[in-house]
């Protein structure tokens, strides 16, 4: 294509060639030329009600599909409102391309109306960012942005485009190849290291598979199951990795970490080999790092060399894309099985017996009451209706941890939450992106009464498109996780955590044109959730749960992963009273 086009039309041509069919955004003054061209284009634009939510929705779309999510905002406050979403995508390795408008080139640096140094502001919260200086650069930059976002360790890339570049006229020439001399990808993994890893796996007496978001990002879930079954090892999946091994798989233990299960954390502490796949040894998993997995050698496979050895030095590092490394590793393991597979069979059988003993000793068991709805009861009911097949997005807080503990995921890309950043307000807009991405799927958006009120405006987006999202509010009247910490570690001095005003759900939903209700008795829960699922459109269910329940197990800050608080402190009996 060589005909004369505006920068705005060139941008749209680039997006279309990258396979973009949907984007989320909010227009403004300097992006008007782009939106004018978008008016006649086949790419669908979803108008959100806040730019932060445009990025969260793009993340929901990407997390549900594996494709690059796209969002757009105007200059100044529009661009700065994207920052939280960009940091979230950066920490959770989600491929996003953010398009921002900028004031006309000649005004940059003059403190013009709605000018902000978007390029400087987003430098540390993106995988890469660009300021487009002329129309000739535009096609190459857009295609580079998608390539960088989606390759290696995925992440967000921002492209800042001045208004005059949108308006300029130029010739679009398709970009046939990307040449980035400073961007080196190591994908295959070192063959010698892979062979040595296979030997270490068979030499181990207490192997433990520790799988993270890298399995999901690389699409290596089938290979993960193959490895786990071949070596018959217990496996845990991190908060970001849930679903990469089906919750119904006999080798799946649970999620490890600060609110992981007793068995998962004790297994980490007792293993003699950790097979760490696509993880970053995050502090919420490791607890006190010096005491983490003290008896274990570590094989660490990750596509990002910066993560290998950053927190825990591996005994055997393998830098590579799991989609390339896992088939080779499985092949090497299979080749050694005839000669090495039985050498530690008795020890491994004893290891499994120990894992089962830990599971039986302190299982993750939902709590029920006839007087009030327990949060765990709510999650168990959502799990029953989901059957491990629904998409569940979560906001951040206690409900996020209870959902991770009690809702099953039989496939990857069903569990969508803000893992690394822990951004409140994430759950509802992420559900919007996920529902647009997977219209065939039942989507639950689980939020607390705190996080929900950060994203209430997106009810308008849901209503506008009649998205059949089932919005479930776990309403305990508090900023629950903050209250839990204040109770346990700050002498129950509850400072600024009480949420004593919440909108009436039926009235709020009706104001947006769909159904909603509030329930507070356990006897209402099953029927209310079933009604929400049957409803063909959106539904808002406000579930009032017991206000002061805490999430257990819990590893206190600074504690070792095996130093879990398993339940509420019990009062000490005083003799003679």
Coordinates of C-alpha atoms in Angstrom, one line a residue, residues 18-561:
X18 CA -1.2 -7.0 13.7
X19 CA -4.6 -8.7 14.0
X20 CA -6.2 -6.2 16.3
X21 CA -10.0 -6.4 16.2
X22 CA -10.8 -4.7 19.5
X23 CA -9.3 -2.0 21.6
X24 CA -10.3 -0.1 24.7
X25 CA -10.0 3.6 25.2
X26 CA -11.1 7.1 26.0
X27 CA -10.8 10.0 23.5
X28 CA -9.5 13.5 24.0
X29 CA -8.3 16.6 22.2
X30 CA -5.1 15.4 20.7
X31 CA -6.4 11.9 19.7
X32 CA -9.4 13.4 17.8
X33 CA -7.7 12.8 14.4
X34 CA -7.3 9.1 15.3
X35 CA -10.9 8.7 16.5
X36 CA -12.1 10.4 13.4
X37 CA -10.3 7.8 11.3
X38 CA -11.5 5.1 13.6
X39 CA -15.1 6.1 12.9
X40 CA -14.9 4.4 9.5
X41 CA -12.7 1.5 10.5
X42 CA -13.6 -2.2 11.2
X43 CA -11.6 -2.2 14.5
X44 CA -14.1 -2.1 17.3
X45 CA -13.5 0.5 20.0
X46 CA -14.9 0.0 23.5
X47 CA -15.4 3.3 25.3
X48 CA -14.6 2.7 29.0
X49 CA -15.3 5.3 31.7
X50 CA -11.8 5.8 33.0
X51 CA -8.4 5.4 31.2
X52 CA -7.0 3.1 34.0
X53 CA -9.8 0.7 33.2
X54 CA -9.0 0.8 29.5
X55 CA -5.6 -0.7 30.4
X56 CA -7.2 -3.2 32.9
X57 CA -9.7 -4.2 30.2
X58 CA -7.0 -4.7 27.7
X59 CA -5.2 -6.9 30.2
X60 CA -8.4 -8.9 30.7
X61 CA -8.6 -9.4 27.0
X62 CA -4.9 -10.4 26.8
X63 CA -5.0 -12.7 29.8
X64 CA -8.0 -14.5 28.5
X65 CA -6.6 -15.1 25.0
X66 CA -2.8 -14.7 25.0
X67 CA -3.1 -12.0 22.4
X68 CA -1.7 -8.5 22.7
X69 CA -4.3 -6.2 24.4
X70 CA -4.6 -2.6 23.0
X71 CA -5.7 0.5 24.9
X72 CA -5.7 4.2 23.9
X73 CA -5.7 7.5 25.9
X74 CA -5.3 11.1 25.2
X75 CA -2.4 13.3 26.4
X76 CA -1.8 14.6 29.9
X77 CA -4.3 13.1 32.4
X78 CA -5.4 10.5 30.0
X79 CA -1.9 9.1 29.7
X80 CA -1.1 9.4 33.4
X81 CA -4.3 7.5 34.2
X82 CA -2.9 4.5 32.3
X83 CA 0.1 4.2 34.5
X84 CA -1.4 1.9 37.2
X85 CA -2.5 -0.5 34.4
X86 CA 0.9 -0.4 32.8
X87 CA 2.7 -1.2 36.0
X88 CA 0.2 -4.1 36.6
X89 CA 0.9 -5.5 33.1
X90 CA 4.6 -5.1 33.7
X91 CA 4.7 -7.0 36.9
X92 CA 2.4 -9.8 35.6
X93 CA 4.1 -10.0 32.2
X94 CA 1.0 -9.2 30.1
X95 CA 1.5 -8.1 26.5
X96 CA -0.1 -4.7 26.1
X97 CA 0.3 -1.9 23.5
X98 CA -0.8 1.4 24.8
X99 CA -1.4 4.3 22.3
X100 CA -1.3 7.8 23.8
X101 CA -1.8 11.1 22.2
X102 CA 0.7 13.9 22.8
X103 CA 0.5 17.7 22.2
X104 CA 1.8 19.0 18.8
X105 CA 5.5 18.4 18.4
X106 CA 6.4 22.1 18.4
X107 CA 4.6 22.6 21.8
X108 CA 6.4 19.7 23.6
X109 CA 8.2 21.2 26.5
X110 CA 6.2 24.4 26.7
X111 CA 3.7 23.2 29.4
X112 CA 1.0 23.3 26.8
X113 CA -2.6 22.4 27.8
X114 CA -2.8 18.7 28.8
X115 CA 0.9 18.1 28.2
X116 CA 2.7 15.6 30.3
X117 CA 6.1 13.9 29.8
X118 CA 4.4 10.6 29.0
X119 CA 7.7 9.1 27.6
X120 CA 9.6 9.9 30.8
X121 CA 6.7 9.0 33.2
X122 CA 6.3 5.5 31.6
X123 CA 9.9 4.7 31.1
X124 CA 10.1 2.6 34.2
X125 CA 6.7 0.9 34.0
X126 CA 6.9 -0.4 30.4
X127 CA 9.0 -3.0 28.7
X128 CA 9.8 -0.3 26.2
X129 CA 8.3 3.0 25.1
X130 CA 8.4 5.4 22.2
X131 CA 7.8 9.0 21.3
X132 CA 7.0 9.2 17.6
X133 CA 8.8 12.2 16.1
X134 CA 7.6 12.0 12.5
X135 CA 5.2 10.1 10.4
X136 CA 8.0 8.1 8.6
X137 CA 8.8 6.4 11.9
X138 CA 5.3 5.5 12.8
X139 CA 4.8 2.2 10.9
X140 CA 8.1 0.7 12.1
X141 CA 7.5 1.8 15.7
X142 CA 4.0 0.2 15.8
X143 CA 5.1 -3.1 14.5
X144 CA 8.1 -3.1 16.8
X145 CA 5.8 -2.3 19.7
X146 CA 3.7 -5.5 19.1
X147 CA 6.8 -7.6 18.6
X148 CA 8.5 -6.4 21.8
X149 CA 5.2 -6.7 23.8
X150 CA 4.6 -10.3 22.7
X151 CA 8.1 -11.9 22.6
X152 CA 10.5 -13.0 25.3
X153 CA 9.0 -12.1 28.6
X154 CA 5.8 -10.3 27.6
X155 CA 5.0 -6.9 28.8
X156 CA 3.5 -3.5 28.1
X157 CA 4.8 -1.1 25.4
X158 CA 3.7 2.5 25.1
X159 CA 3.7 4.6 21.9
X160 CA 3.2 8.3 22.4
X161 CA 2.1 10.1 19.2
X162 CA 1.9 13.9 18.8
X163 CA -1.2 15.4 17.3
X164 CA 0.7 16.6 14.2
X165 CA 1.9 13.1 13.5
X166 CA -1.7 11.9 13.5
X167 CA -2.5 14.7 11.1
X168 CA 0.5 14.4 8.8
X169 CA 0.3 12.8 5.4
X170 CA 2.6 10.0 4.3
X171 CA 3.0 6.7 2.4
X172 CA 2.5 3.5 4.3
X173 CA 4.9 0.7 3.4
X174 CA 4.3 -2.7 5.0
X175 CA 7.0 -3.7 7.5
X176 CA 8.3 -7.1 6.5
X177 CA 10.9 -7.7 9.2
X178 CA 11.9 -6.4 12.6
X179 CA 15.5 -5.6 13.2
X180 CA 16.4 -4.7 16.8
X181 CA 20.1 -5.2 17.4
X182 CA 19.8 -4.5 21.1
X183 CA 16.9 -6.9 21.7
X184 CA 18.4 -10.4 22.0
X185 CA 16.1 -13.3 22.8
X186 CA 17.3 -16.5 24.2
X187 CA 14.5 -19.0 23.6
X188 CA 15.9 -22.5 23.0
X189 CA 17.6 -23.2 26.3
X190 CA 21.1 -24.8 26.6
X191 CA 20.9 -28.4 25.5
X192 CA 23.6 -29.5 28.0
X193 CA 21.8 -27.8 30.9
X194 CA 18.5 -29.5 29.9
X195 CA 20.2 -32.9 29.9
X196 CA 21.7 -32.2 33.3
X197 CA 18.3 -31.1 34.6
X198 CA 16.8 -34.4 33.5
X199 CA 19.5 -36.2 35.5
X200 CA 18.8 -34.1 38.6
X201 CA 15.1 -34.8 38.3
X202 CA 15.7 -38.6 38.5
X203 CA 18.4 -38.3 41.2
X204 CA 16.0 -36.4 43.5
X205 CA 14.2 -38.2 46.3
X206 CA 11.7 -35.5 47.0
X207 CA 11.1 -33.6 43.8
X208 CA 8.6 -30.7 43.7
X209 CA 7.3 -28.9 40.7
X210 CA 6.8 -25.1 41.2
X211 CA 4.9 -23.7 38.2
X212 CA 4.1 -20.1 37.6
X213 CA 2.7 -17.6 35.2
X214 CA 5.4 -18.4 32.6
X215 CA 3.6 -21.7 31.9
X216 CA 0.4 -19.8 31.1
X217 CA 2.2 -17.1 29.1
X218 CA 4.1 -19.7 27.0
X219 CA 1.1 -22.1 26.5
X220 CA 3.1 -25.0 28.0
X221 CA 0.4 -26.4 30.2
X222 CA 0.2 -29.7 28.3
X223 CA 4.0 -30.2 28.6
X224 CA 3.7 -29.4 32.3
X225 CA 1.2 -32.1 32.8
X226 CA 3.3 -34.5 30.8
X227 CA 6.4 -33.8 33.0
X228 CA 4.4 -34.1 36.3
X229 CA 2.9 -37.4 35.2
X230 CA 6.1 -38.8 33.9
X231 CA 8.1 -38.2 37.1
X232 CA 5.0 -38.5 39.4
X233 CA 5.9 -35.5 41.4
X234 CA 3.7 -33.2 43.5
X235 CA 3.1 -29.8 41.8
X236 CA 2.0 -26.4 43.0
X237 CA 0.9 -23.5 40.9
X238 CA 1.4 -19.9 42.0
X239 CA -1.3 -17.3 42.1
X240 CA -0.4 -16.3 38.5
X241 CA -0.1 -20.0 37.4
X242 CA -3.4 -21.4 38.6
X243 CA -5.0 -23.4 35.9
X244 CA -1.7 -24.3 34.2
X245 CA -2.1 -27.7 35.8
X246 CA -5.8 -28.6 36.2
X247 CA -7.1 -28.4 39.8
X248 CA -8.5 -31.9 39.3
X249 CA -5.1 -33.4 38.5
X250 CA -4.0 -35.9 41.1
X251 CA -0.5 -34.4 41.3
X252 CA -1.8 -30.9 41.9
X253 CA -1.3 -29.9 45.6
X254 CA -2.6 -26.3 45.6
X255 CA -1.3 -22.7 45.6
X256 CA 1.8 -22.0 47.7
X257 CA 2.8 -18.9 49.5
X258 CA 1.5 -16.4 52.1
X259 CA -2.0 -17.7 51.8
X260 CA -1.2 -21.1 50.2
X261 CA -2.1 -24.4 51.7
X262 CA -0.3 -26.1 54.6
X263 CA 0.6 -29.0 52.3
X264 CA 1.9 -26.8 49.5
X265 CA 4.1 -24.8 51.9
X266 CA 5.4 -27.7 53.8
X267 CA 6.2 -29.5 50.5
X268 CA 8.3 -26.5 49.5
X269 CA 10.1 -26.6 52.8
X270 CA 10.7 -30.4 52.6
X271 CA 11.7 -30.9 49.0
X272 CA 15.2 -31.8 47.9
X273 CA 14.6 -30.5 44.4
X274 CA 12.5 -27.6 43.2
X275 CA 11.7 -27.7 39.5
X276 CA 10.9 -24.0 39.1
X277 CA 9.1 -23.3 35.8
X278 CA 8.3 -19.7 34.8
X279 CA 8.4 -18.3 38.3
X280 CA 10.2 -15.4 39.8
X281 CA 10.6 -16.5 43.5
X282 CA 8.3 -13.7 44.5
X283 CA 8.3 -12.7 48.2
X284 CA 4.6 -13.7 48.5
X285 CA 5.7 -17.3 47.7
X286 CA 9.0 -17.5 49.4
X287 CA 8.4 -15.8 52.7
X288 CA 11.7 -15.1 54.4
X289 CA 14.0 -15.9 51.6
X290 CA 16.9 -17.2 53.7
X291 CA 14.7 -19.9 55.1
X292 CA 12.9 -20.8 51.8
X293 CA 13.3 -24.4 50.6
X294 CA 16.4 -24.9 52.7
X295 CA 17.0 -28.6 51.6
X296 CA 16.4 -28.1 47.9
X297 CA 18.5 -27.9 44.9
X298 CA 16.9 -25.6 42.3
X299 CA 16.4 -26.0 38.6
X300 CA 15.1 -22.6 37.4
X301 CA 13.7 -22.2 33.8
X302 CA 12.7 -18.7 32.7
X303 CA 12.7 -16.7 29.5
X304 CA 14.0 -13.6 31.3
X305 CA 17.7 -13.9 32.3
X306 CA 17.2 -11.1 34.8
X307 CA 14.9 -13.3 36.9
X308 CA 17.3 -16.2 37.1
X309 CA 19.3 -15.8 40.2
X310 CA 17.7 -12.5 41.2
X311 CA 16.1 -13.8 44.4
X312 CA 17.3 -17.5 44.7
X313 CA 20.5 -18.7 43.1
X314 CA 19.6 -21.8 41.1
X315 CA 21.9 -24.9 41.1
X316 CA 20.9 -25.3 37.4
X317 CA 19.8 -22.2 35.5
X318 CA 18.1 -22.6 32.1
X319 CA 17.3 -19.4 30.2
X320 CA 14.7 -20.1 27.5
X321 CA 11.1 -19.9 26.4
X322 CA 9.2 -22.7 28.2
X323 CA 7.4 -23.5 24.9
X324 CA 10.8 -24.5 23.5
X325 CA 12.5 -25.8 26.7
X326 CA 9.7 -28.0 28.0
X327 CA 9.4 -30.4 25.0
X328 CA 13.2 -30.9 25.2
X329 CA 13.2 -31.4 28.9
X330 CA 10.4 -33.9 28.7
X331 CA 12.3 -35.8 26.0
X332 CA 15.5 -35.9 28.0
X333 CA 13.6 -37.1 31.1
X334 CA 11.8 -39.8 29.1
X335 CA 15.1 -41.0 27.6
X336 CA 16.6 -41.4 31.1
X337 CA 13.6 -43.1 32.7
X338 CA 14.5 -46.7 31.7
X339 CA 17.8 -46.4 33.4
X340 CA 17.2 -44.0 36.3
X341 CA 13.4 -44.0 36.8
X342 CA 13.4 -46.6 39.6
X343 CA 16.5 -45.7 41.6
X344 CA 14.6 -43.6 44.1
X345 CA 11.1 -45.1 43.8
X346 CA 10.9 -46.0 47.5
X347 CA 11.9 -42.5 48.6
X348 CA 9.4 -40.9 46.2
X349 CA 6.6 -43.1 47.5
X350 CA 7.4 -42.0 51.0
X351 CA 7.5 -38.4 49.8
X352 CA 4.0 -38.7 48.4
X353 CA 2.9 -40.3 51.7
X354 CA 4.2 -37.2 53.5
X355 CA 2.5 -34.8 51.1
X356 CA -0.9 -36.7 51.7
X357 CA -0.3 -36.6 55.4
X358 CA 0.1 -32.8 55.3
X359 CA -3.0 -32.5 53.1
X360 CA -5.0 -34.5 55.6
X361 CA -3.5 -32.7 58.6
X362 CA -4.6 -29.2 57.6
X363 CA -6.8 -29.3 54.5
X364 CA -8.3 -26.2 52.9
X365 CA -11.9 -26.7 54.0
X366 CA -14.7 -24.2 53.4
X367 CA -16.4 -22.9 56.5
X368 CA -20.2 -22.8 56.7
X369 CA -22.6 -21.2 59.1
X370 CA -26.4 -21.2 59.4
X371 CA -26.3 -17.6 60.9
X372 CA -24.1 -15.7 58.4
X373 CA -22.6 -16.3 55.0
X374 CA -19.0 -17.3 55.2
X375 CA -16.7 -16.1 52.5
X376 CA -15.4 -19.6 51.9
X377 CA -19.0 -20.8 51.4
X378 CA -19.5 -18.1 48.8
X379 CA -16.4 -19.2 46.9
X380 CA -17.4 -22.9 47.2
X381 CA -20.8 -22.1 45.6
X382 CA -19.1 -20.1 42.8
X383 CA -16.8 -23.1 42.3
X384 CA -19.8 -25.4 42.0
X385 CA -21.4 -23.3 39.4
X386 CA -18.2 -22.8 37.5
X387 CA -17.2 -26.4 37.5
X388 CA -13.6 -25.4 36.8
X389 CA -14.6 -24.0 33.4
X390 CA -15.7 -20.4 33.9
X391 CA -13.5 -17.3 33.7
X392 CA -13.1 -15.8 37.1
X393 CA -11.7 -12.3 37.4
X394 CA -10.8 -11.0 40.9
X395 CA -10.2 -7.7 42.5
X396 CA -7.6 -7.5 45.2
X397 CA -8.0 -8.4 48.9
X398 CA -9.3 -11.2 51.0
X399 CA -11.8 -12.4 48.4
X400 CA -8.9 -12.8 45.9
X401 CA -7.1 -15.2 48.3
X402 CA -10.3 -17.2 49.1
X403 CA -11.1 -17.4 45.4
X404 CA -7.6 -18.8 44.7
X405 CA -8.0 -21.3 47.5
X406 CA -11.4 -22.6 46.8
X407 CA -12.3 -22.1 43.1
X408 CA -11.0 -24.8 40.7
X409 CA -9.5 -24.0 37.3
X410 CA -9.2 -26.9 34.9
X411 CA -7.4 -24.8 32.2
X412 CA -5.1 -21.9 31.9
X413 CA -6.4 -18.3 31.2
X414 CA -9.5 -18.8 33.4
X415 CA -8.2 -17.1 36.5
X416 CA -7.5 -13.4 35.9
X417 CA -6.2 -11.3 38.8
X418 CA -3.7 -8.6 39.7
X419 CA -0.9 -10.7 41.1
X420 CA 2.3 -8.6 41.4
X421 CA 0.9 -5.1 41.8
X422 CA -2.2 -6.0 43.7
X423 CA -4.2 -3.1 42.1
X424 CA -7.6 -2.6 43.6
X425 CA -10.3 -1.8 41.0
X426 CA -8.8 -4.4 38.6
X427 CA -11.5 -7.1 38.7
X428 CA -14.5 -5.4 37.0
X429 CA -12.7 -3.9 34.0
X430 CA -10.7 -7.0 33.6
X431 CA -13.9 -9.0 33.3
X432 CA -15.1 -6.6 30.6
X433 CA -12.0 -7.4 28.5
X434 CA -12.3 -11.1 29.2
X435 CA -16.0 -11.2 28.3
X436 CA -15.3 -9.4 25.0
X437 CA -12.4 -11.8 24.3
X438 CA -14.5 -14.9 25.2
X439 CA -18.2 -14.3 24.6
X440 CA -18.7 -18.0 24.8
X441 CA -17.6 -18.2 28.4
X442 CA -19.4 -17.6 31.7
X443 CA -17.5 -14.8 33.4
X444 CA -17.6 -14.1 37.1
X445 CA -16.2 -10.8 38.4
X446 CA -15.5 -11.2 42.1
X447 CA -14.8 -8.0 44.0
X448 CA -14.8 -6.7 47.5
X449 CA -16.9 -3.8 48.6
X450 CA -13.7 -1.7 48.5
X451 CA -12.4 -2.5 45.1
X452 CA -15.8 -2.5 43.5
X453 CA -16.3 1.1 44.5
X454 CA -13.1 2.0 42.7
X455 CA -14.6 0.8 39.4
X456 CA -18.3 1.4 39.7
X457 CA -18.3 3.6 36.6
X458 CA -17.6 0.6 34.4
X459 CA -21.1 -0.7 35.1
X460 CA -22.0 1.8 32.4
X461 CA -19.7 0.0 29.9
X462 CA -21.2 -3.4 30.9
X463 CA -24.7 -2.1 30.5
X464 CA -24.0 -0.4 27.2
X465 CA -22.8 -3.6 25.7
X466 CA -25.1 -5.9 27.7
X467 CA -22.2 -8.0 28.7
X468 CA -23.5 -11.1 30.7
X469 CA -20.9 -10.7 33.5
X470 CA -21.9 -12.0 36.9
X471 CA -20.6 -9.4 39.3
X472 CA -20.3 -10.9 42.8
X473 CA -19.5 -8.5 45.6
X474 CA -18.1 -10.1 48.8
X475 CA -19.2 -7.4 51.1
X476 CA -17.8 -7.5 54.6
X477 CA -18.0 -3.8 55.4
X478 CA -14.2 -3.4 55.6
X479 CA -11.1 -3.1 53.6
X480 CA -10.8 -6.7 54.6
X481 CA -7.1 -7.6 54.1
X482 CA -6.0 -4.3 55.7
X483 CA -8.3 -4.9 58.6
X484 CA -6.9 -8.4 59.0
X485 CA -3.4 -7.1 59.3
X486 CA -4.4 -4.4 61.8
X487 CA -6.2 -7.0 63.9
X488 CA -3.3 -9.5 63.9
X489 CA -0.3 -7.2 64.0
X490 CA -1.4 -3.7 65.1
X491 CA -3.3 -4.6 68.3
X492 CA -6.7 -4.5 66.5
X493 CA -6.4 -0.7 66.1
X494 CA -8.8 -0.5 63.1
X495 CA -7.7 2.7 61.4
X496 CA -9.6 3.9 58.3
X497 CA -10.7 0.5 57.2
X498 CA -14.5 0.6 57.8
X499 CA -16.7 0.9 54.7
X500 CA -19.9 1.9 56.3
X501 CA -21.8 3.1 53.2
X502 CA -22.5 0.9 50.2
X503 CA -25.1 1.4 47.5
X504 CA -28.2 -0.7 47.5
X505 CA -27.4 -3.3 44.8
X506 CA -30.9 -3.6 43.3
X507 CA -31.3 0.1 42.9
X508 CA -27.7 0.6 41.6
X509 CA -28.1 -2.2 39.0
X510 CA -31.6 -0.9 38.0
X511 CA -30.1 2.6 37.5
X512 CA -27.9 1.0 34.8
X513 CA -30.7 -1.1 33.3
X514 CA -30.0 -4.6 34.6
X515 CA -30.8 -6.8 37.6
X516 CA -29.2 -6.9 41.0
X517 CA -30.0 -7.8 44.6
X518 CA -28.5 -8.1 48.1
X519 CA -28.4 -11.2 50.2
X520 CA -27.2 -11.8 53.7
X521 CA -28.5 -15.2 54.8
X522 CA -26.8 -18.6 54.0
X523 CA -30.2 -20.0 52.9
X524 CA -30.4 -17.4 50.1
X525 CA -26.9 -18.0 48.6
X526 CA -27.4 -21.0 46.3
X527 CA -30.6 -19.7 44.7
X528 CA -29.3 -16.2 44.3
X529 CA -26.1 -17.3 42.5
X530 CA -28.2 -19.7 40.3
X531 CA -30.5 -16.8 39.4
X532 CA -27.5 -14.6 38.5
X533 CA -26.1 -17.3 36.2
X534 CA -29.5 -17.9 34.5
X535 CA -29.9 -14.2 33.8
X536 CA -29.0 -13.7 30.1
X537 CA -27.5 -10.2 30.8
X538 CA -25.3 -8.7 33.5
X539 CA -26.2 -9.3 37.1
X540 CA -25.0 -7.6 40.3
X541 CA -25.1 -9.7 43.4
X542 CA -24.1 -8.1 46.7
X543 CA -23.3 -10.8 49.2
X544 CA -23.0 -9.7 52.8
X545 CA -20.6 -12.0 54.5
X546 CA -19.3 -12.4 58.0
X547 CA -17.4 -9.2 58.6
X548 CA -14.4 -10.3 60.6
X549 CA -13.3 -13.6 59.1
X550 CA -9.6 -13.8 58.2
X551 CA -7.8 -15.6 55.5
X552 CA -5.8 -18.6 56.7
X553 CA -3.3 -20.1 56.4
X554 CA -1.2 -17.0 56.6
X555 CA 2.5 -16.5 56.6
X556 CA 3.2 -13.3 58.7
X557 CA 5.5 -10.7 57.2
X558 CA 9.1 -11.8 57.7
X559 CA 8.1 -15.4 58.5
X560 CA 9.4 -18.5 56.8
X561 CA 7.0 -20.3 54.5

